[in-house]
Coordinates of C-alpha atoms in Angstrom, one line a residue:
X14 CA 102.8 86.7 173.8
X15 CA 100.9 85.0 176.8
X16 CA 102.0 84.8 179.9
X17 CA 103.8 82.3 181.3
X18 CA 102.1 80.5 184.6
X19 CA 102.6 77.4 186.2
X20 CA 99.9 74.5 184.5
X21 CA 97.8 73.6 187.4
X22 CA 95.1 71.1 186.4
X23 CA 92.0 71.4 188.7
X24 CA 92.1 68.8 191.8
X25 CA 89.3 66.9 190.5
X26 CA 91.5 66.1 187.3
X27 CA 94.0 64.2 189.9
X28 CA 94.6 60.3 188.7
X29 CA 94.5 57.1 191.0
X30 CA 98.3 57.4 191.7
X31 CA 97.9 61.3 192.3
X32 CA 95.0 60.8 194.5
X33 CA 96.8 58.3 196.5
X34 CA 100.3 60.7 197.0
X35 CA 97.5 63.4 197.9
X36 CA 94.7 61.5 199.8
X37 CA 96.7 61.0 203.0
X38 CA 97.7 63.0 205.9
X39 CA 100.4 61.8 206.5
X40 CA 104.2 63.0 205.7
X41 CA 105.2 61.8 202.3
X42 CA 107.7 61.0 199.4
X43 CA 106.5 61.7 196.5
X44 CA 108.4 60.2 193.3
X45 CA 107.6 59.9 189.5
X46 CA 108.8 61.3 186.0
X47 CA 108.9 64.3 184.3
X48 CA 105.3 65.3 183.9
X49 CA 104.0 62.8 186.1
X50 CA 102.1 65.3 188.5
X51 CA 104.9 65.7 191.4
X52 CA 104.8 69.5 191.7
X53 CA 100.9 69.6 191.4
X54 CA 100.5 66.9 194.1
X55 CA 102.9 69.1 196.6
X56 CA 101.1 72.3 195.4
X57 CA 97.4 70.7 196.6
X58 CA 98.8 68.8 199.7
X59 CA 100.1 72.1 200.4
X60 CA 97.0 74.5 199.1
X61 CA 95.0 71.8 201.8
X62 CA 97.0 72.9 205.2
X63 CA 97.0 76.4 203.8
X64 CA 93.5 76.3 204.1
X65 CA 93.5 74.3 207.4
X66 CA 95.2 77.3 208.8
X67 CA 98.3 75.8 209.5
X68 CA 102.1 77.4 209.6
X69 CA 103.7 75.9 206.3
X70 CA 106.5 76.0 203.9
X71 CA 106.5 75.2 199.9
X72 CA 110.1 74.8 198.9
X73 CA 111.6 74.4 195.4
X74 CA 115.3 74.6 194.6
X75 CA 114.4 76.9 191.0
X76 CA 113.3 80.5 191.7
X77 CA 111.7 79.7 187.6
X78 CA 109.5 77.5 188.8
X79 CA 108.7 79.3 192.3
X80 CA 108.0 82.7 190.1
X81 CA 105.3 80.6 188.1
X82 CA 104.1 78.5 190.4
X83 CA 103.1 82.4 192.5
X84 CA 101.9 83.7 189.2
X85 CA 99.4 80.9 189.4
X86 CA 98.1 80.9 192.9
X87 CA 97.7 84.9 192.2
X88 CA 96.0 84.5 188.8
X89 CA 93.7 81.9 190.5
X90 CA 93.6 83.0 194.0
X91 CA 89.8 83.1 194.3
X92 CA 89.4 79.4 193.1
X93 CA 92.5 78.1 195.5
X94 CA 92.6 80.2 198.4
X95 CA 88.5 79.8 199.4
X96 CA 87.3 82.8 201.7
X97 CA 90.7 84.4 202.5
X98 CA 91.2 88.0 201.8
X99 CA 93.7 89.6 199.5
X100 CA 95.8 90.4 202.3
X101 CA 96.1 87.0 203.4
X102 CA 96.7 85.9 200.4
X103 CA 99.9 87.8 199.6
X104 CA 101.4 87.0 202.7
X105 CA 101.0 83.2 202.0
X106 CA 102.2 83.7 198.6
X107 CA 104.8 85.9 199.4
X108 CA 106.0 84.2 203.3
X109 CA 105.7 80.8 202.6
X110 CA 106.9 80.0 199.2
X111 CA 110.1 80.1 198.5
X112 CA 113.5 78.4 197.0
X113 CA 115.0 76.6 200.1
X114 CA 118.8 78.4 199.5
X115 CA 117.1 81.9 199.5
X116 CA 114.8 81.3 202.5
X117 CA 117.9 79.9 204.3
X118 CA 120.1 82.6 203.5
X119 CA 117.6 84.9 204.3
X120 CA 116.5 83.4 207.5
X121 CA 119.4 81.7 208.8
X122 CA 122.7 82.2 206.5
X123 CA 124.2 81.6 203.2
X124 CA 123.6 77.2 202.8
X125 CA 126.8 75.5 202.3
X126 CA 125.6 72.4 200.5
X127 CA 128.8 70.6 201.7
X128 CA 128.0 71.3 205.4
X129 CA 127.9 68.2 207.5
X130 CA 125.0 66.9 209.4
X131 CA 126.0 68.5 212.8
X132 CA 126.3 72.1 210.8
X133 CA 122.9 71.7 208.8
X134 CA 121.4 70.7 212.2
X135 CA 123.0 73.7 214.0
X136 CA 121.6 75.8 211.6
X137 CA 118.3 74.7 212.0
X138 CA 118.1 74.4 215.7
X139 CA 119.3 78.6 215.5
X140 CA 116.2 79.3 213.5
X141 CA 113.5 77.8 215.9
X142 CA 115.3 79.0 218.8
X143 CA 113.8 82.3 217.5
X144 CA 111.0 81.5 215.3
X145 CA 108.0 79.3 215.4
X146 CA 108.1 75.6 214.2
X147 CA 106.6 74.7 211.1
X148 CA 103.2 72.3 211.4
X149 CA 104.4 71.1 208.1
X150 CA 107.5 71.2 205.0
X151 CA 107.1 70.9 201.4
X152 CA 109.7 70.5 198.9
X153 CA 109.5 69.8 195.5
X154 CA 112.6 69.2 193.3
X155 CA 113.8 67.2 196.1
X156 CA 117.1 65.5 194.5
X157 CA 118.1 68.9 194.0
X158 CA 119.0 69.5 197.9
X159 CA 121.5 67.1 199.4
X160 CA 120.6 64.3 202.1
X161 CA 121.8 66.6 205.2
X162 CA 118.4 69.0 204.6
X163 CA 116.1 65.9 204.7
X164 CA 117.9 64.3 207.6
X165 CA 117.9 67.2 210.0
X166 CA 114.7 69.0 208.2
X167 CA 112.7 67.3 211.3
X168 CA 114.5 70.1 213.8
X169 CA 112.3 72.5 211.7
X170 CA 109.0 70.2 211.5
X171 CA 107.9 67.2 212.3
X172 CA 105.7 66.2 208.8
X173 CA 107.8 66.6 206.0
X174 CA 106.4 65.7 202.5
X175 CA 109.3 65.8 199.2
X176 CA 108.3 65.3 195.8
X177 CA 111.8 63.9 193.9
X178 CA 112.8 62.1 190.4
X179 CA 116.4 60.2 190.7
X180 CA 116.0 60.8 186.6
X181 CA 116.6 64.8 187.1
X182 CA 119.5 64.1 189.6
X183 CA 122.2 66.2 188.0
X184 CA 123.6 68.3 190.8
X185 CA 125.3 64.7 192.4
X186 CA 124.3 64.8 195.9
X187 CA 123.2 60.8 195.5
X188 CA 123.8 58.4 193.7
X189 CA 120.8 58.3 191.2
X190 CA 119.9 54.5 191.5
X191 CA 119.6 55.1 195.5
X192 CA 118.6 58.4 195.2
X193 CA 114.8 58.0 196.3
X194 CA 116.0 55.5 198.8
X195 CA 118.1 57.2 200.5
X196 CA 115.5 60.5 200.8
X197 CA 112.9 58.1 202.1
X198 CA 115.1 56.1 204.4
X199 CA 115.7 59.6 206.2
X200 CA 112.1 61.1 206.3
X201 CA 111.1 57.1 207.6
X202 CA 114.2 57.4 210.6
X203 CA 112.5 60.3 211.5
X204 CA 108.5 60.1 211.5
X205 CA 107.8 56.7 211.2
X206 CA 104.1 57.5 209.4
X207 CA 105.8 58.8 206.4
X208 CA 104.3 56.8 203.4
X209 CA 106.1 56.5 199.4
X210 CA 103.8 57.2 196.4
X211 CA 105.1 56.6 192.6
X212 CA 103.1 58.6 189.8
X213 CA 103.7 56.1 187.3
X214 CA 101.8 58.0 184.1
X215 CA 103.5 60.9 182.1
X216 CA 100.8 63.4 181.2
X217 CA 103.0 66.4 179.4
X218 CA 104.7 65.0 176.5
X219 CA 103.6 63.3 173.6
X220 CA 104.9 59.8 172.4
X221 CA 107.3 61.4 169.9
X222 CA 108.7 63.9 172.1
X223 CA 109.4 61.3 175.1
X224 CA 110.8 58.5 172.7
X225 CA 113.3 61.1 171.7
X226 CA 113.8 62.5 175.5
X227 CA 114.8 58.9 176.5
X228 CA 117.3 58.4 174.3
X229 CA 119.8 60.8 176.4
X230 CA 119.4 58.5 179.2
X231 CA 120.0 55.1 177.7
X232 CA 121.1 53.7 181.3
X233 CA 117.9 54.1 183.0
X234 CA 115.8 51.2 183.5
X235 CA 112.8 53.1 185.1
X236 CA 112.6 55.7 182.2
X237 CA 113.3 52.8 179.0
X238 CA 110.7 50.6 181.1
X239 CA 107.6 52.9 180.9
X240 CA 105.4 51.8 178.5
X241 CA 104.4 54.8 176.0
X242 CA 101.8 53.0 174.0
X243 CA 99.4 55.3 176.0
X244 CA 100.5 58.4 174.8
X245 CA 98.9 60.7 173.0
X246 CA 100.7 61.2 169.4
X247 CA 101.9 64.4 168.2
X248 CA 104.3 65.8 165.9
X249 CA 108.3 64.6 165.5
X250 CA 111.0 66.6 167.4
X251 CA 112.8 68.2 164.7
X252 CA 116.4 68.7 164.5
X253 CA 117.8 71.7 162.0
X254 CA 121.3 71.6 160.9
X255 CA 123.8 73.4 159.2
X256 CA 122.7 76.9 160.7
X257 CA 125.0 79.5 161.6
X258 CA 124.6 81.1 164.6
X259 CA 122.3 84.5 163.0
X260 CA 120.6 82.0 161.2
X261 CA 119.4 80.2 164.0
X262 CA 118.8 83.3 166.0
X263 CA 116.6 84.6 163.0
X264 CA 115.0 81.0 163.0
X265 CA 114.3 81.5 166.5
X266 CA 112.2 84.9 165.9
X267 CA 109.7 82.8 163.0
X268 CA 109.2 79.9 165.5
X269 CA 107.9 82.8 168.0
X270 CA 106.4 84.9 165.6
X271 CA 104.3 81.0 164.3
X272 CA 103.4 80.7 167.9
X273 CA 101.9 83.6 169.3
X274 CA 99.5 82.0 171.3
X275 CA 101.7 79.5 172.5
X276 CA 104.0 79.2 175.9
X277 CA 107.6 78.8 174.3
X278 CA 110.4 77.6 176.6
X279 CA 114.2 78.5 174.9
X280 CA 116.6 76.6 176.9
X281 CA 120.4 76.8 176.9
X282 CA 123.6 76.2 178.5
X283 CA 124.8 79.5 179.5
X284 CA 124.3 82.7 180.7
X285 CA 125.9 84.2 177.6
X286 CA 123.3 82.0 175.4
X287 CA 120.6 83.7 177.2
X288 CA 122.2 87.2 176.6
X289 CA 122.9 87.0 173.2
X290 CA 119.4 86.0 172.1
X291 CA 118.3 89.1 174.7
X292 CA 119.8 91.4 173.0
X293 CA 118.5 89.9 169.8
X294 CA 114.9 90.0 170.4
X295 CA 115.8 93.6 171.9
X296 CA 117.2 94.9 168.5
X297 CA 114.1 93.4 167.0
X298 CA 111.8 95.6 169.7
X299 CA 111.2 92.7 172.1
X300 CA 111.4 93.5 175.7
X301 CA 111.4 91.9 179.0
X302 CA 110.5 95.1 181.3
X303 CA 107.5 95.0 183.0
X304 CA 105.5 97.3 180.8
X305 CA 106.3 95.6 177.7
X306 CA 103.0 95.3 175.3
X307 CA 102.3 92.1 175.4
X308 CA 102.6 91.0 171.8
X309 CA 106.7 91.7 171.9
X310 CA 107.3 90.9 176.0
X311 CA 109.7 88.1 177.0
X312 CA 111.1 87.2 179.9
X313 CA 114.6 85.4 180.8
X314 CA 116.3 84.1 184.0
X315 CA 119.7 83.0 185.2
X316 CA 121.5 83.6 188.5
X317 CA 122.5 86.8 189.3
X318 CA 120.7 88.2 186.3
X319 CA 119.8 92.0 186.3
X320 CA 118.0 93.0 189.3
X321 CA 115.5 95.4 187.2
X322 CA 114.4 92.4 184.9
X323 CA 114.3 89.5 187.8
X324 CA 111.8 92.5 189.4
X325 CA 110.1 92.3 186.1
X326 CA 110.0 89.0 186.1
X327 CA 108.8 88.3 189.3
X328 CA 105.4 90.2 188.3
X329 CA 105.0 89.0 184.8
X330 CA 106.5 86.0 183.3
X331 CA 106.0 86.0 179.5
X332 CA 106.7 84.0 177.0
X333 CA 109.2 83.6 175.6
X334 CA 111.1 82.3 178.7
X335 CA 114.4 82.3 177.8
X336 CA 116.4 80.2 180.9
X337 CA 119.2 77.5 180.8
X338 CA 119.3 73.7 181.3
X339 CA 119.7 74.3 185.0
X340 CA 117.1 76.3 185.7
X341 CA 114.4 74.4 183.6
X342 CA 113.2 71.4 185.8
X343 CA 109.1 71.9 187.0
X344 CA 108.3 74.5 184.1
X345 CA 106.2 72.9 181.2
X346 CA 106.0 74.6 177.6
X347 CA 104.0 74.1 174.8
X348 CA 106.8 74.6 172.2
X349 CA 110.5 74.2 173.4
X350 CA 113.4 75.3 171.4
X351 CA 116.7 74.3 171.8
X352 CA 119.3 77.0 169.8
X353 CA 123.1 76.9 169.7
X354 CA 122.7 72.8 170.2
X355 CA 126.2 72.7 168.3
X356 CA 127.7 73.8 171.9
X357 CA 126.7 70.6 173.9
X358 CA 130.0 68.9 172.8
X359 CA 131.9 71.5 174.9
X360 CA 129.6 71.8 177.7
X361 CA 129.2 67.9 178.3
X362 CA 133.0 68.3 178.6
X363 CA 134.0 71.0 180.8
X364 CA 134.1 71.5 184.2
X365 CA 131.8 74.2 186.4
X366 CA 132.8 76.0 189.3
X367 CA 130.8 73.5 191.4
X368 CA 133.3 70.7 190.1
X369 CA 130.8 68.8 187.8
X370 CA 130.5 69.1 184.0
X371 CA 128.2 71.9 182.4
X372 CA 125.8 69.7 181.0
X373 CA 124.8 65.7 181.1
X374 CA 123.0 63.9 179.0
X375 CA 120.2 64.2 182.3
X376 CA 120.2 67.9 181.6
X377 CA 118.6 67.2 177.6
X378 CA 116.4 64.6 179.2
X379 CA 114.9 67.1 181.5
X380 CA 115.1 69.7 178.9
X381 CA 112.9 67.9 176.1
X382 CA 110.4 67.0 178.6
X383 CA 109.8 70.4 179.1
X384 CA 107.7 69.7 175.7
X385 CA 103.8 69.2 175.4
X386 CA 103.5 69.8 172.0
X387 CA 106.4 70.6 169.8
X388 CA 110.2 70.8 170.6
X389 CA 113.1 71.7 168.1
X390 CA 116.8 72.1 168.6
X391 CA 119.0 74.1 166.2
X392 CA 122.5 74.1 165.8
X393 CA 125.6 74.2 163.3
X394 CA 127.0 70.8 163.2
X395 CA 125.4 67.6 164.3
X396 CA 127.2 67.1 168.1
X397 CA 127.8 63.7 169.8
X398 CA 125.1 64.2 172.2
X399 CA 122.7 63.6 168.8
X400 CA 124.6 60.2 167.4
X401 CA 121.5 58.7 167.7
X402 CA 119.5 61.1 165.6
X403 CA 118.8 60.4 161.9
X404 CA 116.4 61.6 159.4
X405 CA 115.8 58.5 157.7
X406 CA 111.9 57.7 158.0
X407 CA 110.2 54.6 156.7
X408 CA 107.1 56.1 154.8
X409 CA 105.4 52.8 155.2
X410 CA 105.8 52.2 159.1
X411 CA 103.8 55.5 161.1
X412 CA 105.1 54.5 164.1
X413 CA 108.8 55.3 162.6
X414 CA 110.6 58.2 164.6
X415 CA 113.5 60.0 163.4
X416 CA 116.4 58.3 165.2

């Protein structure tokens, strides 16, 4: 199976929106879609002061997507990093990217998300009164971190850029319709050169796969108002019913074994989801150590996963990538397969430790986005999260989708 890297496209592929979010110098929100180009933008902005020699910070709030996103500036270090030496470039790679929680645990304490202002800024003001300042902050996934890290961020640096999406706001630090204002209002308060860019074009998914995304978010004006007549076409998301859970998990090993060339993405709502399909690519002499033969490697990730496989992991991601809903957002798939679908009827009911429900209906938005090509849930019996799904197609009208 291939290995599983972050998609960078080359910087002179970057659109008219994308060149405008990346053009200035000048702090910036960043705000856009799934597949609009957020992450990529923040990954050249930053790649730019990295080769301006500056002290920086990349920070993302999935260690997923930070794995890939390293696997990528390794694999293409020569092309990204100009002149500097291999030493140099493992220590950028290594010191200054990172998830924000685990650099702040690391470097200051364990982040208490609730924390008021005066505590976040505190915190901060310990770090610089032993380490250097940054010249400049990026962080991706911003909706992910509440508005206490934006708002006091500016003891750390003063140019902050954050790439965010009020669409993939499930962790309910803002309210989403104010989400974006709310981040911006705070960068503005503090550095009054920060500037707002909107990537207005989806360039991952096809128009099947995004028609059927949308319709888990029904109350979202800005997702149901982009105009998808300008996607490319591809084939209908399929849904399979009426399989018991071996059947599906023997399902999921012909979808791999029809896609060897292909990144595949298997998302799910739990921990135990992931380690029951582990231990059943295992039995069928899969493996997710680091010295796996390619053709039967895999890799997985959840928090506080084995220690031995995250170490794995962190030197070669392969595909399959087997992670949950959570842990999903910034990672891009060719083929993503959705098993043990049945189970979303429990988990969009129940409560997590963190006090909010297990999965939204923002969770499958993100989640089929994840798609460029091909995406495919499986599950026993039809839940509520799929009322709108039906297989009835009108032959005569092409543009029919199955819902």
């Amino acid at each position: 199976m291939p290995e599983f890297k972050f998609s960078l496209p080359a910087i002179t592929s970057l659109n008219d929106d994308q060149q405008l979010a990346y053009d200035p110098r000048v702090p910036m929100l960043i705000t856009g879609g799934p597949g609009s180009g957020k992450t990529v933008v923040t990954i050249y902005r930053f790649l730019r002061a990295v080769l301006e020699k500056k002290h920086l910070m990349l920070f993302t709030y999935n260690r997923a997507l930070i794995y890939s996103i390293k696997g990528t500036l390794r694999d293409r270090a020569e092309e990204l990093f100009g002149g500097f030496d291999q030493a140099q470039i493992d220590k950028i790679v290594e010191e200054q990217l990172s998830t924000f929680y685990n650099w702040h645990h690391k470097r200051i304490k364990y982040f208490n998300a609730d924390a008021d202002d005066r505590t976040i800024k505190e915190n901060f003001e310990a770090y610089v009164k032993n380490n250097e300042r940054f010249d400049e902050i990026f962080f991706d996934e911003g909706q992910d971190l509440p508005r206490t890290v934006f708002s006091n961020a500016f003891v750390l640096s003063e140019t902050l850029s954050v790439g965010a999406d009020r669409a993939q706001n499930y962790r309910g630090h803002y309210k989403s319709d104010e989400l974006e204002d709310i981040i911006f209002e705070g960068l503005k308060k503090q550095n009054s050169d920060t500037d707002r860019q909107y990537l207005e074009t989806n360039y991952r998914n096809t128009k099947e796969i995004f028609e059927f995304a949308k319709e888990f978010v029904k109350n979202d004006p800005r997702v149901w108002g982009m105009a998808t007549d300008g996607f490319r076409r591809g084939n209908n998301p399929e849904v399979r019913m009426g399989l018991s859970k071996e059947q599906q998990l023997e399902m999921l090993k012909e979808i791999i074994e029809a896609n060897l060339n292909s990144n595949i993405g298997i998302l799910v709502h739990s921990p135990e989801e992931i380690t029951i399909i582990r231990q059943f690519l295992q039995r069928n002499d899969y493996s997710c150590a680091n010295d796996a033969v390619v053709a039967k490697s895999f890799s997985y990730y959840y928090h506080k996963m084995s220690i031995s496989d995250e170490n794995a992991m962190k030197m070669r991601l392969s595909s399959p990538f087997i992670t949950t809903f959570e842990s999903c957002k910034g990672l891009e798939f060719d083929v993503v397969i959705l098993p043990f679908f049945e189970r979303s009827d429990i988990a969009t009911t129940t409560i997590n430790e963190d006090g909010r429900f297990k999965a939204t209906p923002s969770h499958y938005y993100v989640a089929v986005t994840r798609a460029k090509n091909d995406f495919i849930i499986l599950c026993d019996e039809k839940p509520k999260a799929l009322s709108f799904y039906t297989t009835t197609i009108n032959p005569d009208e092409d543009d029919d989708l199955p819902f």
